[in-house]
Structure formats: structure tokens, C-alpha cells
PDB file of C-alpha atoms in Angstrom:
ATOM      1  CA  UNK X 178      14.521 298.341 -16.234  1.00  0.00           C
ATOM      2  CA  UNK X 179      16.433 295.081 -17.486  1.00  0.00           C
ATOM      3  CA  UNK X 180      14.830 292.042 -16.029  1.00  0.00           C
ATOM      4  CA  UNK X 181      17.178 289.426 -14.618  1.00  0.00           C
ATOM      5  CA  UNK X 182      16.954 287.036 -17.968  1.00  0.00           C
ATOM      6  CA  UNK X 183      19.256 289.629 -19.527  1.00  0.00           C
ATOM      7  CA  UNK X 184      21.700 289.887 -16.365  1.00  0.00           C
ATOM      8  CA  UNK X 185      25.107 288.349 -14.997  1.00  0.00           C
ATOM      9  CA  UNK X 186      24.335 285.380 -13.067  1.00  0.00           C
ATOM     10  CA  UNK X 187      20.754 284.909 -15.052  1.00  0.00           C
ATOM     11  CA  UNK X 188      20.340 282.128 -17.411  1.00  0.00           C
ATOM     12  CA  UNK X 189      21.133 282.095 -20.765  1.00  0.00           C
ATOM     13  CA  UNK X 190      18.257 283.296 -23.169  1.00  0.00           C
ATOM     14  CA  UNK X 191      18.601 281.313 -25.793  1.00  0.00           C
ATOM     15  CA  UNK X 192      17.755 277.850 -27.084  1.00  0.00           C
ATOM     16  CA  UNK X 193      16.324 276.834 -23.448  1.00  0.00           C
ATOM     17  CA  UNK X 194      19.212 277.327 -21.446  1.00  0.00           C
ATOM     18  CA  UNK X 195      21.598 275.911 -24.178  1.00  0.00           C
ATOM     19  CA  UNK X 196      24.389 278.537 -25.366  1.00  0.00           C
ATOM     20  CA  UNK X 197      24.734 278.820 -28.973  1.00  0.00           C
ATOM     21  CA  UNK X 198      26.905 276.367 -30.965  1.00  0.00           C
ATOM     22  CA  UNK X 199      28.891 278.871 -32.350  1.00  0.00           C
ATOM     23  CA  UNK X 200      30.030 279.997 -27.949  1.00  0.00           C
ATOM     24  CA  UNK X 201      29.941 276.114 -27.197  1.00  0.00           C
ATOM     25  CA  UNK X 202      32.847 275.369 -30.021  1.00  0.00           C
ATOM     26  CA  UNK X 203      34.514 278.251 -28.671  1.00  0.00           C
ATOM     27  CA  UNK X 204      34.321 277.378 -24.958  1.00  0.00           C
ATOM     28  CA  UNK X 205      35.612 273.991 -26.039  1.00  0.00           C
ATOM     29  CA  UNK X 206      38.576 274.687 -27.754  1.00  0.00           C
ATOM     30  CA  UNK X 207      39.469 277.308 -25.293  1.00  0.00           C
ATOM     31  CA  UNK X 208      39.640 274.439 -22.907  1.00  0.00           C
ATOM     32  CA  UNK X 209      41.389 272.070 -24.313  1.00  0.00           C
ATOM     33  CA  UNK X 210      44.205 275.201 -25.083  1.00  0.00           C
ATOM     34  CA  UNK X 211      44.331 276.694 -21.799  1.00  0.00           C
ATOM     35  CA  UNK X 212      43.302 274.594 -19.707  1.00  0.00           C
ATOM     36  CA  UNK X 213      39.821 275.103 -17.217  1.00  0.00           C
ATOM     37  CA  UNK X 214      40.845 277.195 -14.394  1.00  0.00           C
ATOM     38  CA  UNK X 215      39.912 277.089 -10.802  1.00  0.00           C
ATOM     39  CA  UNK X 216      37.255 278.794  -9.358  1.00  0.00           C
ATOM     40  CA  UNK X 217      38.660 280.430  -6.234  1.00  0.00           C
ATOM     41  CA  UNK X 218      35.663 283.418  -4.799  1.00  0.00           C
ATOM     42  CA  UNK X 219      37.978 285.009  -2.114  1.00  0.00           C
ATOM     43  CA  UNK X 220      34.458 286.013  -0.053  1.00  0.00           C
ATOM     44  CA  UNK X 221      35.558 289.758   0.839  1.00  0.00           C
ATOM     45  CA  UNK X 222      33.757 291.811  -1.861  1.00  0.00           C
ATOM     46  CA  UNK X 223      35.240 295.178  -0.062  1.00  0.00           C
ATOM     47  CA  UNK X 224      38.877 293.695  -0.930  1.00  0.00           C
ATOM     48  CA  UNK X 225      37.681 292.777  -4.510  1.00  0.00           C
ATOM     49  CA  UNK X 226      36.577 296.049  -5.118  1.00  0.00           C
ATOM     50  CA  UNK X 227      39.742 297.630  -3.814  1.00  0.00           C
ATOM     51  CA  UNK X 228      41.910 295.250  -5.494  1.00  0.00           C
ATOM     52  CA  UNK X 229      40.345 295.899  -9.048  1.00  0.00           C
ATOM     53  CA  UNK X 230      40.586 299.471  -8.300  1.00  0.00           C
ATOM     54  CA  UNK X 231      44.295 299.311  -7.569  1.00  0.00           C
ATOM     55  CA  UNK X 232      44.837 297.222 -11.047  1.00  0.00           C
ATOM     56  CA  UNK X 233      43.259 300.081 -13.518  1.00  0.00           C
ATOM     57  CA  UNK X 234      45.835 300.908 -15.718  1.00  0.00           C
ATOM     58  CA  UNK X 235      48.765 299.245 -14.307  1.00  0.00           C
ATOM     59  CA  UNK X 236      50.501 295.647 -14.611  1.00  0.00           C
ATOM     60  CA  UNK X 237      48.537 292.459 -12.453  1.00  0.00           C
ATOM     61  CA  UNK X 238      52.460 292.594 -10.748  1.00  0.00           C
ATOM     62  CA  UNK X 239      52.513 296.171  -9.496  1.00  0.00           C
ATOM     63  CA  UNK X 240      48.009 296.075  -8.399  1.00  0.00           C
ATOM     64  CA  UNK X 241      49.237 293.143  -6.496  1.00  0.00           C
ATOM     65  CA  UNK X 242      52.117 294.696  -5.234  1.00  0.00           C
ATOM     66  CA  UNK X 243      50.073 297.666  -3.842  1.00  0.00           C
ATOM     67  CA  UNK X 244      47.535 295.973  -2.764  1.00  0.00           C
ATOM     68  CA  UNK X 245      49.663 294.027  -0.284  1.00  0.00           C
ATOM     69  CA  UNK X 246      51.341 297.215   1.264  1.00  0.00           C
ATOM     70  CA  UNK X 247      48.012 298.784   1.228  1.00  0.00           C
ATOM     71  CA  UNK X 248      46.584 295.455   3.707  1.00  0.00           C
ATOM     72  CA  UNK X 249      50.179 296.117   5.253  1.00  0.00           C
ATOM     73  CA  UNK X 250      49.767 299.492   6.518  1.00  0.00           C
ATOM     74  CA  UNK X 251      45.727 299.771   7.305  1.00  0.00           C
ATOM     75  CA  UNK X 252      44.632 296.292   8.450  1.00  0.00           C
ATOM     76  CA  UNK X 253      40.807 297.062   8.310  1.00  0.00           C
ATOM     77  CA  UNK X 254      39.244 299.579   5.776  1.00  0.00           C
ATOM     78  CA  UNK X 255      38.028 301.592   8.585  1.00  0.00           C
ATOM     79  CA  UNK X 256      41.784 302.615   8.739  1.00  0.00           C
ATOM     80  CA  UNK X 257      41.878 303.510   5.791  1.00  0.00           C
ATOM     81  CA  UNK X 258      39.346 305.547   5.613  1.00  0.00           C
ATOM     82  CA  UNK X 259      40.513 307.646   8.887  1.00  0.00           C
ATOM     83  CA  UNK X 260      43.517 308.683   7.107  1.00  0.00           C
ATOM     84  CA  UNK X 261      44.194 311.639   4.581  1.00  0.00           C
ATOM     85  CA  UNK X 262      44.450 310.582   1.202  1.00  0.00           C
ATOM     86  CA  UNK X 263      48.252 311.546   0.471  1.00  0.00           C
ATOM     87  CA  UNK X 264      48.995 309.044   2.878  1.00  0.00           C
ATOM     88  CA  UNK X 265      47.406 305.968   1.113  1.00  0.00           C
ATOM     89  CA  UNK X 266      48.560 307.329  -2.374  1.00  0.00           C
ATOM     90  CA  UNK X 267      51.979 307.197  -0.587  1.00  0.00           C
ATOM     91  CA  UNK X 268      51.813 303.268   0.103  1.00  0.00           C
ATOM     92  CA  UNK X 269      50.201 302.566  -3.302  1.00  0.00           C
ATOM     93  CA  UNK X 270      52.923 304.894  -4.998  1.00  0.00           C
ATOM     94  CA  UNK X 271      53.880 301.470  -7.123  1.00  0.00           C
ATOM     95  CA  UNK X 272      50.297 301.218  -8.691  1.00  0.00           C
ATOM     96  CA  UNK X 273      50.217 304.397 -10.800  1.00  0.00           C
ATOM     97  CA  UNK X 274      47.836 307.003 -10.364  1.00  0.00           C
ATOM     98  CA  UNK X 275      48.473 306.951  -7.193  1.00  0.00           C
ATOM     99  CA  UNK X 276      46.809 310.188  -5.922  1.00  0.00           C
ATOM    100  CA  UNK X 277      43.529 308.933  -8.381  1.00  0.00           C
ATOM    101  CA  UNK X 278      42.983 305.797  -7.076  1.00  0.00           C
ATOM    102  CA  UNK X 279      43.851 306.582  -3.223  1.00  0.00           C
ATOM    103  CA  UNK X 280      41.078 309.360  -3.444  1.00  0.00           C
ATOM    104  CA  UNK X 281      38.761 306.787  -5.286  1.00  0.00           C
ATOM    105  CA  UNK X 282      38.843 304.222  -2.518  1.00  0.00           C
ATOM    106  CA  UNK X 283      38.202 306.344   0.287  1.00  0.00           C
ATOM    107  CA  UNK X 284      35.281 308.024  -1.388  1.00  0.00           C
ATOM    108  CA  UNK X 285      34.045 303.993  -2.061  1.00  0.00           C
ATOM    109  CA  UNK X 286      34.632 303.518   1.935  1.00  0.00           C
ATOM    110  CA  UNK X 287      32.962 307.215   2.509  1.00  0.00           C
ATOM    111  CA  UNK X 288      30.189 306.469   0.988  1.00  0.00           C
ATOM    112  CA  UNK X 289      29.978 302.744   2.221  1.00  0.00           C
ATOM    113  CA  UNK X 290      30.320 304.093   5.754  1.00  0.00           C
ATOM    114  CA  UNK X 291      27.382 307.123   5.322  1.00  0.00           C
ATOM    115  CA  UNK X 292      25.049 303.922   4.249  1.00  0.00           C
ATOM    116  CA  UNK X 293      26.054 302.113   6.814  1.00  0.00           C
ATOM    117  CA  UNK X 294      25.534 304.716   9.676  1.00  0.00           C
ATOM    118  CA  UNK X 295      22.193 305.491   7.787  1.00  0.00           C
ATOM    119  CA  UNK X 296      21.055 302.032   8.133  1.00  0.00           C
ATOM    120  CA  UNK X 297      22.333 301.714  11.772  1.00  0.00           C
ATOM    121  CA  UNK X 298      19.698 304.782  12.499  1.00  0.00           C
ATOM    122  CA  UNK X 299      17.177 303.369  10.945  1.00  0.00           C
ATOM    123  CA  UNK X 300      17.226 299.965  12.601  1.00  0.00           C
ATOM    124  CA  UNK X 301      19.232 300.897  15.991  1.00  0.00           C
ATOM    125  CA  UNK X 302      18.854 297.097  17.210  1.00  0.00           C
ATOM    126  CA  UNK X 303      21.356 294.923  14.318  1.00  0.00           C
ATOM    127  CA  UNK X 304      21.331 290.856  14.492  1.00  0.00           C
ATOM    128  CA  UNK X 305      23.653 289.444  16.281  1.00  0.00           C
ATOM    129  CA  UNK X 306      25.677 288.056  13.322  1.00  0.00           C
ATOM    130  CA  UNK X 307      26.506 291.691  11.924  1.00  0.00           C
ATOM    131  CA  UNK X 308      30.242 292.333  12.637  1.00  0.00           C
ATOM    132  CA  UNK X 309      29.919 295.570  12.044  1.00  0.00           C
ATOM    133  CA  UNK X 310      32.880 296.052   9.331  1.00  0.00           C
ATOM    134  CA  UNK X 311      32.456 297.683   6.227  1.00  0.00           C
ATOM    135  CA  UNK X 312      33.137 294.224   4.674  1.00  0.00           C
ATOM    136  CA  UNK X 313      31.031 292.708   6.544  1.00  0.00           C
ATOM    137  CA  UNK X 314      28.233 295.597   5.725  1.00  0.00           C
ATOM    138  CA  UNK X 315      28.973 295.466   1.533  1.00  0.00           C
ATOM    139  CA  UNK X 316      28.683 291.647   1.496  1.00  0.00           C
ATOM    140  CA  UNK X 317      25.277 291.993   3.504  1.00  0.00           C
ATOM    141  CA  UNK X 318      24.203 294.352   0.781  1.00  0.00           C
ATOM    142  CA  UNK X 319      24.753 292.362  -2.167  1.00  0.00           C
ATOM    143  CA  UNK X 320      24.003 289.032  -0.393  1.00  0.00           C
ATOM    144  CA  UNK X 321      20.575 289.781   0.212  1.00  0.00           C
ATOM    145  CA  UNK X 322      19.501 291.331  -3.768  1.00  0.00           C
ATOM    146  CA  UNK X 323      19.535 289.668  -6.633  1.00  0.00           C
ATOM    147  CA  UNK X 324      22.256 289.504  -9.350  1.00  0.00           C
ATOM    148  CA  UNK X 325      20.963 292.594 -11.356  1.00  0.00           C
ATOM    149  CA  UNK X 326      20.354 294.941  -8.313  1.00  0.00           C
ATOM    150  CA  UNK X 327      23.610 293.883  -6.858  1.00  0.00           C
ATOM    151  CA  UNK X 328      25.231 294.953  -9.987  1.00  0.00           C
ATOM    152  CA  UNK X 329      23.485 297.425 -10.706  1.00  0.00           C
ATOM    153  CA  UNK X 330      23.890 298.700  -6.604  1.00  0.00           C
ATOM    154  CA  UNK X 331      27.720 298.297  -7.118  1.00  0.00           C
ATOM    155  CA  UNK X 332      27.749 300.892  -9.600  1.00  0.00           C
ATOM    156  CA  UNK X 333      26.441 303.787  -7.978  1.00  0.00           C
ATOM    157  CA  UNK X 334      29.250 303.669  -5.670  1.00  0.00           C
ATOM    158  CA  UNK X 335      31.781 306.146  -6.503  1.00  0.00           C
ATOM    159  CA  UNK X 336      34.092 305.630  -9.524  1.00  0.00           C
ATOM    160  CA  UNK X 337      32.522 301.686  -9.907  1.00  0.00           C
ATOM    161  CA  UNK X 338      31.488 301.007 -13.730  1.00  0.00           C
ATOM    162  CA  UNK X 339      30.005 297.763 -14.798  1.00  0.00           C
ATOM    163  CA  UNK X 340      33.352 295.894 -14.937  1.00  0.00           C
ATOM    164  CA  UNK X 341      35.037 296.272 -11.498  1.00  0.00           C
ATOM    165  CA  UNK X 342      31.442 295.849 -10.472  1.00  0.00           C
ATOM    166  CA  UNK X 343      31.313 292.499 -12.598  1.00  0.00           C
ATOM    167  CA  UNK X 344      34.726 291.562 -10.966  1.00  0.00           C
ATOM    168  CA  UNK X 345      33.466 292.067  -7.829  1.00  0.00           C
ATOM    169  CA  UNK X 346      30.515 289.227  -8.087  1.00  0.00           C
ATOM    170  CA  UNK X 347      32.585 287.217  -9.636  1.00  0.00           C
ATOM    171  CA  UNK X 348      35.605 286.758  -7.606  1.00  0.00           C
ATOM    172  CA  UNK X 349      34.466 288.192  -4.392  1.00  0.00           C
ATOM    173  CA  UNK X 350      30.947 286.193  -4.112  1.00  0.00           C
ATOM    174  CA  UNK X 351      31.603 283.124  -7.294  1.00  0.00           C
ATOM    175  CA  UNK X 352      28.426 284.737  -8.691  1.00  0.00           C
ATOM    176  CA  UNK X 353      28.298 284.069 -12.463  1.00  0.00           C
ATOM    177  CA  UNK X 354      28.684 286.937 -13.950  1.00  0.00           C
ATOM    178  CA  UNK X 355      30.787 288.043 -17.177  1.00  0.00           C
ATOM    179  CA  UNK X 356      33.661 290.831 -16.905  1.00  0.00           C
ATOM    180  CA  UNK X 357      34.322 292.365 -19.881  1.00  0.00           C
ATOM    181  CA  UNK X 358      37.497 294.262 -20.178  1.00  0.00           C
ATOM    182  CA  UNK X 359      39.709 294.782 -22.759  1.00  0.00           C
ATOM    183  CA  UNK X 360      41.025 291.606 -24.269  1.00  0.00           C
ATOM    184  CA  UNK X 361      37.197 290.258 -23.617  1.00  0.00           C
ATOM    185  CA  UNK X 362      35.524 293.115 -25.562  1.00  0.00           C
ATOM    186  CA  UNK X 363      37.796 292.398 -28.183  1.00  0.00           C
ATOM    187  CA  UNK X 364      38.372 288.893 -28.588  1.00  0.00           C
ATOM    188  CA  UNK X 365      34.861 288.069 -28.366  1.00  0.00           C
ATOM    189  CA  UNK X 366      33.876 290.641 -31.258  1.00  0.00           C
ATOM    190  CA  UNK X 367      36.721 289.057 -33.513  1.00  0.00           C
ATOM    191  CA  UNK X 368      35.182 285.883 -32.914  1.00  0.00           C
ATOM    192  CA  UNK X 369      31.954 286.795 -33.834  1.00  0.00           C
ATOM    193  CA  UNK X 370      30.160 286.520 -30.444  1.00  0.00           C
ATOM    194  CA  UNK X 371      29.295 289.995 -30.387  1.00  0.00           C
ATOM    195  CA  UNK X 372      28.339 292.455 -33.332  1.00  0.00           C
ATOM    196  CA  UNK X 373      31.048 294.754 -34.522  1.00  0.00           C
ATOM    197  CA  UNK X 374      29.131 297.818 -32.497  1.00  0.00           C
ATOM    198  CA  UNK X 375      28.630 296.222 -29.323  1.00  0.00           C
ATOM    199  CA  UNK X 376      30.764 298.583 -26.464  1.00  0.00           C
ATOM    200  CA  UNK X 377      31.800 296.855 -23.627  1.00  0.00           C
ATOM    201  CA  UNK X 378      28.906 297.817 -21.479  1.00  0.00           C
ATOM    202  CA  UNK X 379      26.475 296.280 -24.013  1.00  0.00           C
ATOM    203  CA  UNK X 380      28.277 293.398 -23.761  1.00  0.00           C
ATOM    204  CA  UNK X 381      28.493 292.041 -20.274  1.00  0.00           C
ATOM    205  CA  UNK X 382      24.157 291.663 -20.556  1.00  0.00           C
ATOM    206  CA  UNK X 383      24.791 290.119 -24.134  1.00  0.00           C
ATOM    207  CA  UNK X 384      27.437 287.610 -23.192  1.00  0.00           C
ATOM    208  CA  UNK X 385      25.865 286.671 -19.644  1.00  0.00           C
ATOM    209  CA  UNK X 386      22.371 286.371 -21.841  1.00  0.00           C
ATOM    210  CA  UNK X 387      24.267 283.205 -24.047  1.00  0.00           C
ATOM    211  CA  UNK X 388      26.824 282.093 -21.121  1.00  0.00           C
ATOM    212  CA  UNK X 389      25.807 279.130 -19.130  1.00  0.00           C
ATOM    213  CA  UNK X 390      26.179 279.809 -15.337  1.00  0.00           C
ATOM    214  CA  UNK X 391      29.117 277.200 -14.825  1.00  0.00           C
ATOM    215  CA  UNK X 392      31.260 278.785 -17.853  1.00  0.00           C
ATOM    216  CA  UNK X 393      31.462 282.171 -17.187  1.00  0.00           C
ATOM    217  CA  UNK X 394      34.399 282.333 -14.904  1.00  0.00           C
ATOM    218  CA  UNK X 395      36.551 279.898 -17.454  1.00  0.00           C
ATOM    219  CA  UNK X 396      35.512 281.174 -20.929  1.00  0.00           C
ATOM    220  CA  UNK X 397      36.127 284.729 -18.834  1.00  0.00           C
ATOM    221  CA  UNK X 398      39.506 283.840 -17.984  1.00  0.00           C
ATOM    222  CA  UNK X 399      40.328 282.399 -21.157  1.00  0.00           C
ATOM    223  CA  UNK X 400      39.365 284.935 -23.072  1.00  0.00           C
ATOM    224  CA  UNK X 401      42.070 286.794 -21.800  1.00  0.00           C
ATOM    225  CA  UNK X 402      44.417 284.142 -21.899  1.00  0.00           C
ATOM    226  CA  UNK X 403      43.402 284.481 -25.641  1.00  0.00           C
ATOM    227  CA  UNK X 404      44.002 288.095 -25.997  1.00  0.00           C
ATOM    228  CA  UNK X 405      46.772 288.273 -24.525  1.00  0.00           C
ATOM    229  CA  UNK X 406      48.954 285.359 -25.833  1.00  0.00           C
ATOM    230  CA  UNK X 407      47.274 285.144 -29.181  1.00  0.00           C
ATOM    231  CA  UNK X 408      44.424 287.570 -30.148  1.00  0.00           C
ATOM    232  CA  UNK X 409      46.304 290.902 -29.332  1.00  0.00           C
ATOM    233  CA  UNK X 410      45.524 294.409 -30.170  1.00  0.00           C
ATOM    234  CA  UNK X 411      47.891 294.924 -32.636  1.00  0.00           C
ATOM    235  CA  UNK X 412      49.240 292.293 -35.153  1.00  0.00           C
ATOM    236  CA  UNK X 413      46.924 289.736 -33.849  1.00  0.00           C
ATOM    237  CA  UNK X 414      48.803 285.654 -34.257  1.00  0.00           C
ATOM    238  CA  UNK X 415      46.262 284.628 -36.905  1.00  0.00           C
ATOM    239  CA  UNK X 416      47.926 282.609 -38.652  1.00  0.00           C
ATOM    240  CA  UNK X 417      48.718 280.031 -35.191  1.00  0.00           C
ATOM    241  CA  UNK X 418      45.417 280.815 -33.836  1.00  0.00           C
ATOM    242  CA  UNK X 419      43.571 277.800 -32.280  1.00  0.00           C
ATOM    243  CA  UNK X 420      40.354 279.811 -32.892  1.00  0.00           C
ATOM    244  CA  UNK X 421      41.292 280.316 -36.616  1.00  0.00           C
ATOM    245  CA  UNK X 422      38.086 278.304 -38.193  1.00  0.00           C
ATOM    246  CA  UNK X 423      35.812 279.813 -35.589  1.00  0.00           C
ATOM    247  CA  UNK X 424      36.946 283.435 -36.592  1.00  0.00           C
ATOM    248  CA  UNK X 425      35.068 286.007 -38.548  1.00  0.00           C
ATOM    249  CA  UNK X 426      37.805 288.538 -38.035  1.00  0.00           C
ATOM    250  CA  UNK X 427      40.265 286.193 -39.462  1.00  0.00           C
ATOM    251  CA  UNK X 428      37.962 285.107 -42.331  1.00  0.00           C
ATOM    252  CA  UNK X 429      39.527 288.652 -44.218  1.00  0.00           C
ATOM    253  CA  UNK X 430      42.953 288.707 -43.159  1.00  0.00           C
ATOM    254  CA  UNK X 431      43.990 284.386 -43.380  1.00  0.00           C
ATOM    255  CA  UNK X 432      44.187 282.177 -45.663  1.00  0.00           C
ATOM    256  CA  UNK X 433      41.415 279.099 -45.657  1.00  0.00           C
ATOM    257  CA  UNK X 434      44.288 276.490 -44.800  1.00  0.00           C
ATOM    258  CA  UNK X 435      45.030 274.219 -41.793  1.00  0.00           C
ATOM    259  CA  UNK X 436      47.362 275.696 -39.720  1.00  0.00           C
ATOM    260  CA  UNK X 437      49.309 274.349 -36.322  1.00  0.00           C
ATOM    261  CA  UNK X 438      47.350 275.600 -33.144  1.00  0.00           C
ATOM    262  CA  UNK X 439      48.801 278.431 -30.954  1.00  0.00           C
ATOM    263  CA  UNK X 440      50.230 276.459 -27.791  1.00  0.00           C
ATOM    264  CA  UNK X 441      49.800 278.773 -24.668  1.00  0.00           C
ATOM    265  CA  UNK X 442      49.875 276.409 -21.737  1.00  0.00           C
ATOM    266  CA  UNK X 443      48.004 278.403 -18.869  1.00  0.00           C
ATOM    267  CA  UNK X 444      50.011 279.944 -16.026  1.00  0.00           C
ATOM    268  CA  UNK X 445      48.221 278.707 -12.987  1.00  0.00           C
ATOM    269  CA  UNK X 446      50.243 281.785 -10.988  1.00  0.00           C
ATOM    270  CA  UNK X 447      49.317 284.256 -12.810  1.00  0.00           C
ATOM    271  CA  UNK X 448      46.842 286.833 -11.542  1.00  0.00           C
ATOM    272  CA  UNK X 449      44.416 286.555 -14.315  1.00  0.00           C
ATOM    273  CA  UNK X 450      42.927 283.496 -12.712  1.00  0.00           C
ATOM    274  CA  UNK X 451      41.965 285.127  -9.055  1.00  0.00           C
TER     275      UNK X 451
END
């Protein structure tokens, strides 16, 4: 069992609290690029996890777009979940995978709602503060463990890995912990912040074990600023990168000269930022 020193929302491990200087030049450039976002936790993990659900494989434009008719046409998830599943794959149509991801949510709210009745049984007399929701029941859950159980809790639901359950903590509950998805992964292992082997899973416990609490949600959003506008997949911008001196990926490929600084002003609309 990891202990909570090597978890999202735990301390950093190294140099008492202090993140390397090698992630401190980083975070600080990435800053002064891109700006530090604003740290908005919307407070309904249920919604998170649908909404991060709905944006697998598509566009932020479209898993917004779906999520909005999905709120539309069930206003609670209890709705939802009393439904067949052609009929929410019908309102999320503009999503993709539609039929995947419609079956993937209800078996999240199934499985929700069998913990929920369980729970009820057990204890037949609730406070007075439970609503009664499946929202309301989820953020109970994860409000009263610990960043590493709550994680690690998310991801026995159905069809919840360790990123949508990062996401979740994050954005849902402002809990400091690291998503790693693509542009993440890869940007930080160009940069040298992870070893070349590291997988994506490996990596959320290694960055959250250098990232200081109060910096995980902007270098996390930067990141993919980064990747994105800059550090892309294919044909990475080397040669403008603002990262360029702090880059062991670049160290083969670029020249050792000074070179003008990629300019990618942040877009405070986009979806990125949550």
C-alpha cells in the first residue's frame, strides 16, 4: 500500500517540502508565459466525473456541448440512471462514442446507487444534512477519506482510471492533486521531470511527490497549455520554445543558441482551465 507522502494532495518528498530546482524554474517560466490560472473547484464531484467521461476522445467543444444537453434532458443523475442507455447515447450523440460512454455513466450511477442503498441498510437512521442525491452521496464519500483512499476509491468505480479520478479531486473538490494526461505525460518527460519510462500512471504519484500543494492546478494547466501550443506530439516548436534551456529532449534535436520565446498568451475561455 502507498502511504500518503507518495499521493496527490500529499506533500512533496523532497528537500523538506521544497520542489526541486529543476520543477521550480519550470513552474516559473510557465508562469510568466501563460499566465497563473484561476482555481475554480465546481463542488459537484458526480458532474466532474461525468463531464471527464463525456471529454475522452473528443474535442473540450463537443464534451462541453454534450454535457450541457445531457444536464438539459435529465436534471438529476437519478434520471439518468432510470432511463435505457440508447436514450442518453442519443442526447450525447455529439461527444463520440456515444453508445460507450452513455453505458459507462450509468454503470458509474449503478454502482453509486447499489452503495448507496447498501449504506442506507446498514445505518437506516441518516443525519439530517444528507440530501440524499447521488451527488450529494459521492462527495460524502470522498469528503470524509483521505487523498489516497479517495483516489484510490474513485477508481474502482466502473470505467474510472487514475486520471478522470485525478480530475475529479481536482476540479470537483480543489484537492491538490496532479492529472496526467496526454500533453502532461509528455511534456513533463521532454523536460526531464520524469524518466523516459515513466507511464502515465507512474507519474501522477511521482509528480504529486515533487509538486507543492498550491502549484499543482497551474503547472497542471500549463502543462497543457505547453503541449498543446508548443510541445506537441509531432514536430514539437523547439526552436521558439520558452522551455528550450530547461529541456533535455531538446538538448539532441536544437542548437545551444538564444532563441525568441514561444508567445502563447493563455485563453482564459478555454476549457482547459475548469
Amino acid at each position: 500500500m502507498l502511504s500518503d507522502a507518495a499521493v496527490p494532495g500529499s506533500q512533496p518528498a523532497s528537500g523538506e517540502g521544497r520542489p526541486p530546482a529543476h520543477l521550480a524554474r519550470v513552474y516559473r517560466r510557465l508562469l510568466e508565459v501563460y499566465g497563473e490560472p484561476v482555481w475554480r473547484p465546481s463542488g459537484e464531484p458526480l458532474g466532474e466525473l461525468v463531464g471527464t467521461i463525456l471529454s475522452q476522445h473528443t474535442s473540450d467543444t463537443n464534451s462541453e456541448r454534450a454535457y450541457r444537453q445531457l444536464r438539459a434532458a435529465f436534471p438529476s443523475w437519478e434520471e439518468l440512471l432510470a432511463v435505457p442507455s440508447e436514450q442518453v447515447a442519443a442526447v450525447i450523440r455529439c461527444g463520440g462514442l456515444a453508445n460507450v460512454k452513455a453505458r459507462r455513466i450509468q454503470e458509474v450511477l449503478a454502482e453509486l446507487a447499489r452503495q448507496q442503498a447498501a449504506q442506507a441498510q446498514a445505518q437506516p437512521s441518516p443525519p439530517a444534512t444528507e440530501t440524499g442525491t447521488l451527488e450529494a452521496f459521492l462527495s460524502a464519500e470522498l469528503q470524509r477519506r483521505q487523498p489516497l483512499e479517495a483516489w484510490e476509491y474513485l477508481q474502482k468505480l466502473p470505467g474510472v482510471g487514475p486520471k478522470t479520478a485525478a480530475c475529479v479531486l481536482l476540479f470537483a473538490l480543489g484537492w491538490p492533486v496532479m492529472p496526467v494526461d496526454t500533453h502532461v505525460h509528455r511534456v513533463a518527460r521532454r523536460l526531464g521531470l520524469l524518466g523516459p519510462q515513466v507511464s502515465a500512471e507512474q507519474a501522477h504519484l511521482l509528480l504529486a511527490q515533487m509538486t507543492p500543494p498550491a502549484w499543482v492546478y497551474p503547472l497542471h494547466v500549463n502543462l497543457i497549455r505547453h503541449g498543446r501550443r508548443v510541445c506537441l506530439a509531432q514536430r514539437p516548436r523547439c526552436p521558439g520554445c520558452p522551455l528550450l534551456n530547461e529541456c533535455r529532449y531538446a538538448g539532441g534535436l536544437v542548437a545551444e543558441e538564444e532563441t525568441e520565446p514561444a508567445q502563447a498568451a493563455a485563453d482564459p475561455s478555454s476549457a482547459e482551465d475548469h
